[in-house]
Amino acid sequence: MLKALLNTHSYFSFGAGCSSPRTLVKRAAELGYESIALTDTLGVYGAVELIAACKEAGLIPILGATVSLEFEDRIYPLPLLAASKRGYETLNRLITLAKEAEGSVTLSVLEAHTTDLHCLTGGRRGFLNTLLTERKVSKAEYLLTALKTAFKDRLWVQLFFDCYPWDMQRATTLRRFAREHKLSVVAAPEVRYATPELMPLHDTLLCGRLGITLQTPHPERPLNDCQAIPDPKS
């Protein structure tokens, strides 16, 4: 049974999520979760609301953010979770550095700012899944090794399942890759809205962020409503 949500976006991700932190916490509590992390894109705007809502609902809040990692002229989302007050300070410093650098940080900058932070490898558009899908194994291994050196036992290979084609095989590949590199895995579905019926709203906001119409196909648009908070028992 899944007990924590570790990769959750609220409407503070501005087009990458469409539920408030309070709504996400309420739904997580209804489904029986014990903890929820907010990992909005380059921001901790929802932290105060998350903490207050979790206190009311009896959940454990985890403060985090998704930072964009630039590697070889490509950008990969990297969810980071603060393990302490000092980790939260580190996270905010990274967010500041990313915004000063037009929205992303390089590997060298990230390696210098890991104090009390846990790092997930990212979901569908994370570096590990992307590079393995493209069969760029050596590049995936290089980045994974660098992050393992920087974060040590605070690096986690992220597993997700959105009912997309080949997702079961994808999860098997990620588990095997983690085992080969002596890393732990963590089940961390990418959540972008509280309930399935909000998927059309999320899709509309995403189209607005991408600058396309609802009639325009795009690889970032969702294929289904599986980025709602999942039933932890399923």
CSV table of C-alpha atoms in Angstrom, one decimal:
chain,number,residue,atom,x,y,z
A,1,MET,CA,0.0,0.0,0.0
A,2,LEU,CA,1.3,3.4,-1.0
A,3,LYS,CA,1.6,5.6,2.1
A,4,ALA,CA,3.1,8.9,0.7
A,5,LEU,CA,2.8,11.1,-2.3
A,6,LEU,CA,6.3,12.3,-3.2
A,7,ASN,CA,5.9,14.1,-6.5
A,8,THR,CA,2.8,16.3,-6.3
A,9,HIS,CA,2.2,19.5,-8.3
A,10,SER,CA,-0.4,22.1,-7.3
A,11,TYR,CA,-1.8,25.1,-9.2
A,12,PHE,CA,1.3,26.9,-8.1
A,13,SER,CA,3.1,25.1,-10.9
A,14,PHE,CA,1.3,27.5,-13.2
A,15,GLY,CA,0.0,25.2,-16.0
A,16,ALA,CA,1.6,22.0,-14.7
A,17,GLY,CA,-1.0,21.4,-12.0
A,18,CYS,CA,-4.6,22.6,-11.3
A,19,SER,CA,-5.5,21.8,-7.7
A,20,SER,CA,-4.7,23.8,-4.6
A,21,PRO,CA,-2.5,22.4,-1.9
A,22,ARG,CA,-5.4,22.2,0.5
A,23,THR,CA,-7.5,20.3,-2.1
A,24,LEU,CA,-4.7,17.8,-2.7
A,25,VAL,CA,-4.2,17.3,1.1
A,26,LYS,CA,-7.9,16.8,1.6
A,27,ARG,CA,-8.1,14.1,-1.2
A,28,ALA,CA,-5.0,12.4,0.1
A,29,ALA,CA,-6.4,12.2,3.6
A,30,GLU,CA,-9.7,10.7,2.2
A,31,LEU,CA,-7.7,8.0,0.4
A,32,GLY,CA,-5.7,7.1,3.5
A,33,TYR,CA,-2.3,8.6,2.7
A,34,GLU,CA,0.0,9.4,5.6
A,35,SER,CA,2.2,12.0,4.0
A,36,ILE,CA,2.3,14.3,1.0
A,37,ALA,CA,5.2,16.2,-0.6
A,38,LEU,CA,4.6,19.3,-2.7
A,39,THR,CA,7.1,19.5,-5.6
A,40,ASP,CA,5.9,22.5,-7.6
A,41,THR,CA,8.1,23.7,-10.5
A,42,LEU,CA,10.8,26.1,-9.3
A,43,GLY,CA,8.8,27.3,-6.3
A,44,VAL,CA,7.7,26.7,-2.8
A,45,TYR,CA,4.7,29.0,-3.0
A,46,GLY,CA,2.3,26.4,-1.6
A,47,ALA,CA,4.4,25.5,1.5
A,48,VAL,CA,2.4,27.5,4.1
A,49,GLU,CA,-0.9,26.2,2.8
A,50,LEU,CA,0.4,22.7,2.6
A,51,ILE,CA,1.6,22.7,6.2
A,52,ALA,CA,-1.7,24.2,7.5
A,53,ALA,CA,-3.8,21.7,5.6
A,54,CYS,CA,-1.7,18.8,6.7
A,55,LYS,CA,-2.0,19.9,10.3
A,56,GLU,CA,-5.8,19.9,10.0
A,57,ALA,CA,-5.9,16.6,8.2
A,58,GLY,CA,-3.3,14.8,10.3
A,59,LEU,CA,-0.9,14.2,7.4
A,60,ILE,CA,2.9,14.7,7.4
A,61,PRO,CA,3.9,17.5,5.0
A,62,ILE,CA,7.1,17.3,3.0
A,63,LEU,CA,8.5,20.4,1.4
A,64,GLY,CA,10.1,20.2,-2.0
A,65,ALA,CA,10.2,21.5,-5.5
A,66,THR,CA,11.0,20.4,-9.0
A,67,VAL,CA,14.2,22.0,-10.2
A,68,SER,CA,15.2,21.9,-13.9
A,69,LEU,CA,18.5,20.3,-14.6
A,70,GLU,CA,20.3,21.3,-17.8
A,71,PHE,CA,22.5,18.6,-19.3
A,72,GLU,CA,23.9,18.7,-22.9
A,73,ASP,CA,21.5,21.4,-24.0
A,74,ARG,CA,18.4,19.5,-22.7
A,75,ILE,CA,16.3,20.2,-19.6
A,76,TYR,CA,15.1,17.5,-17.2
A,77,PRO,CA,12.8,17.9,-14.2
A,78,LEU,CA,14.3,16.8,-11.0
A,79,PRO,CA,12.1,16.5,-7.9
A,80,LEU,CA,13.9,17.5,-4.7
A,81,LEU,CA,12.7,17.0,-1.1
A,82,ALA,CA,13.9,18.8,2.0
A,83,ALA,CA,14.9,16.5,4.9
A,84,SER,CA,15.3,19.4,7.4
A,85,LYS,CA,15.2,23.1,7.8
A,86,ARG,CA,18.7,23.2,6.4
A,87,GLY,CA,17.5,21.2,3.4
A,88,TYR,CA,14.7,23.7,2.8
A,89,GLU,CA,17.3,26.5,2.8
A,90,THR,CA,19.4,24.5,0.3
A,91,LEU,CA,16.3,24.0,-1.9
A,92,ASN,CA,15.5,27.7,-1.9
A,93,ARG,CA,19.1,28.6,-2.8
A,94,LEU,CA,18.9,26.2,-5.8
A,95,ILE,CA,15.6,27.7,-6.9
A,96,THR,CA,17.1,31.2,-6.7
A,97,LEU,CA,20.2,30.1,-8.8
A,98,ALA,CA,17.9,28.4,-11.4
A,99,LYS,CA,15.8,31.6,-11.8
A,100,GLU,CA,18.9,33.7,-12.1
A,101,ALA,CA,20.1,31.3,-14.9
A,102,GLU,CA,16.8,31.5,-16.9
A,103,GLY,CA,15.1,28.6,-15.2
A,104,SER,CA,17.6,25.8,-14.8
A,105,VAL,CA,20.8,24.7,-13.1
A,106,THR,CA,23.8,22.9,-14.4
A,107,LEU,CA,25.1,19.6,-13.0
A,108,SER,CA,28.0,21.4,-11.3
A,109,VAL,CA,25.7,23.8,-9.6
A,110,LEU,CA,23.4,21.0,-8.4
A,111,GLU,CA,26.4,19.0,-7.1
A,112,ALA,CA,27.4,22.0,-4.9
A,113,HIS,CA,23.9,22.3,-3.3
A,114,THR,CA,22.8,18.9,-1.9
A,115,THR,CA,22.8,19.4,1.8
A,116,ASP,CA,19.9,17.6,3.4
A,117,LEU,CA,18.1,17.2,0.1
A,118,HIS,CA,16.6,13.9,-1.2
A,119,CYS,CA,16.7,13.6,-5.0
A,120,LEU,CA,14.3,11.6,-7.2
A,121,THR,CA,15.3,10.8,-10.8
A,122,GLY,CA,12.1,12.2,-12.2
A,123,GLY,CA,9.0,10.8,-13.8
A,124,ARG,CA,8.2,10.3,-17.5
A,125,ARG,CA,10.2,13.3,-18.6
A,126,GLY,CA,13.0,12.8,-16.1
A,127,PHE,CA,16.5,12.2,-17.3
A,128,LEU,CA,16.6,8.5,-16.5
A,129,ASN,CA,13.4,7.5,-18.2
A,130,THR,CA,14.1,9.8,-21.2
A,131,LEU,CA,17.7,8.6,-21.8
A,132,LEU,CA,16.9,4.9,-21.4
A,133,THR,CA,13.9,5.2,-23.7
A,134,GLU,CA,16.3,6.8,-26.3
A,135,ARG,CA,18.8,4.0,-25.6
A,136,LYS,CA,21.4,6.5,-24.5
A,137,VAL,CA,22.5,4.2,-21.7
A,138,SER,CA,26.0,5.6,-21.2
A,139,LYS,CA,24.6,9.2,-20.7
A,140,ALA,CA,22.0,7.9,-18.2
A,141,GLU,CA,24.8,6.1,-16.3
A,142,TYR,CA,27.0,9.2,-16.3
A,143,LEU,CA,24.3,11.4,-14.8
A,144,LEU,CA,23.1,8.7,-12.4
A,145,THR,CA,26.7,8.2,-11.1
A,146,ALA,CA,27.2,11.9,-10.7
A,147,LEU,CA,24.0,12.3,-8.7
A,148,LYS,CA,24.8,9.3,-6.6
A,149,THR,CA,28.2,10.8,-5.7
A,150,ALA,CA,26.5,14.1,-4.9
A,151,PHE,CA,23.5,12.8,-3.0
A,152,LYS,CA,24.8,9.5,-1.7
A,153,ASP,CA,22.0,7.5,-0.1
A,154,ARG,CA,19.6,10.3,-0.7
A,155,LEU,CA,19.2,9.5,-4.4
A,156,TRP,CA,16.1,7.5,-5.4
A,157,VAL,CA,15.1,5.9,-8.7
A,158,GLN,CA,11.5,7.1,-9.3
A,159,LEU,CA,8.9,4.6,-10.4
A,160,PHE,CA,5.6,5.8,-11.9
A,161,PHE,CA,2.7,4.2,-13.8
A,162,ASP,CA,0.2,6.3,-15.9
A,163,CYS,CA,-1.4,3.4,-17.8
A,164,TYR,CA,0.6,4.5,-20.9
A,165,PRO,CA,1.8,1.9,-23.4
A,166,TRP,CA,4.8,0.0,-22.1
A,167,ASP,CA,4.6,1.4,-18.6
A,168,MET,CA,5.0,-2.0,-17.0
A,169,GLN,CA,8.1,-2.8,-19.0
A,170,ARG,CA,9.3,0.7,-18.3
A,171,ALA,CA,9.0,0.1,-14.5
A,172,THR,CA,10.8,-3.2,-14.9
A,173,THR,CA,13.7,-1.6,-16.7
A,174,LEU,CA,14.0,1.2,-14.1
A,175,ARG,CA,14.0,-1.4,-11.3
A,176,ARG,CA,16.7,-3.4,-13.0
A,177,PHE,CA,18.8,-0.3,-13.7
A,178,ALA,CA,18.5,0.7,-10.1
A,179,ARG,CA,19.6,-2.7,-8.9
A,180,GLU,CA,22.6,-2.8,-11.2
A,181,HIS,CA,23.7,0.6,-9.8
A,182,LYS,CA,22.9,-0.3,-6.2
A,183,LEU,CA,20.3,2.3,-5.8
A,184,SER,CA,16.9,2.2,-4.0
A,185,VAL,CA,13.6,2.7,-5.8
A,186,VAL,CA,10.6,4.6,-4.7
A,187,ALA,CA,7.0,4.5,-6.0
A,188,ALA,CA,6.3,8.2,-6.8
A,189,PRO,CA,3.4,8.7,-9.2
A,190,GLU,CA,3.4,12.2,-10.8
A,191,VAL,CA,0.2,13.9,-9.4
A,192,ARG,CA,-1.1,17.1,-11.1
A,193,TYR,CA,-4.7,17.2,-9.9
A,194,ALA,CA,-6.7,15.8,-7.0
A,195,THR,CA,-9.4,13.8,-8.8
A,196,PRO,CA,-9.8,12.4,-12.3
A,197,GLU,CA,-12.6,14.7,-13.5
A,198,LEU,CA,-10.0,17.6,-13.3
A,199,MET,CA,-8.0,16.2,-16.2
A,200,PRO,CA,-9.7,18.4,-18.9
A,201,LEU,CA,-8.9,21.5,-16.8
A,202,HIS,CA,-5.3,20.4,-16.4
A,203,ASP,CA,-5.1,19.7,-20.2
A,204,THR,CA,-6.5,23.2,-21.0
A,205,LEU,CA,-4.1,24.9,-18.7
A,206,LEU,CA,-1.2,22.9,-20.1
A,207,CYS,CA,-2.2,23.9,-23.7
A,208,GLY,CA,-2.2,27.5,-22.5
A,209,ARG,CA,1.3,27.1,-21.1
A,210,LEU,CA,2.5,25.4,-24.3
A,211,GLY,CA,0.9,28.1,-26.4
A,212,ILE,CA,-1.2,25.7,-28.4
A,213,THR,CA,-4.9,25.1,-29.0
A,214,LEU,CA,-7.0,22.2,-27.7
A,215,GLN,CA,-7.0,20.8,-31.2
A,216,THR,CA,-3.2,20.6,-31.4
A,217,PRO,CA,-1.5,17.3,-30.5
A,218,HIS,CA,1.6,17.6,-28.3
A,219,PRO,CA,3.7,15.0,-26.5
A,220,GLU,CA,3.4,16.7,-23.2
A,221,ARG,CA,-0.4,16.6,-23.2
A,222,PRO,CA,-2.0,13.8,-21.1
A,223,LEU,CA,-3.4,10.7,-22.7
A,224,ASN,CA,-5.7,9.9,-19.7
A,225,ASP,CA,-6.6,11.0,-16.2
A,226,CYS,CA,-4.0,8.9,-14.3
A,227,GLN,CA,-2.2,11.9,-12.9
A,228,ALA,CA,-5.0,12.3,-10.3
A,229,ILE,CA,-4.1,11.1,-6.8
A,230,PRO,CA,-4.2,7.3,-7.1
A,231,ASP,CA,-6.0,4.9,-4.7
A,232,PRO,CA,-3.1,3.7,-2.5
A,233,LYS,CA,-4.6,0.3,-2.2
A,234,SER,CA,-4.7,-0.4,-6.0
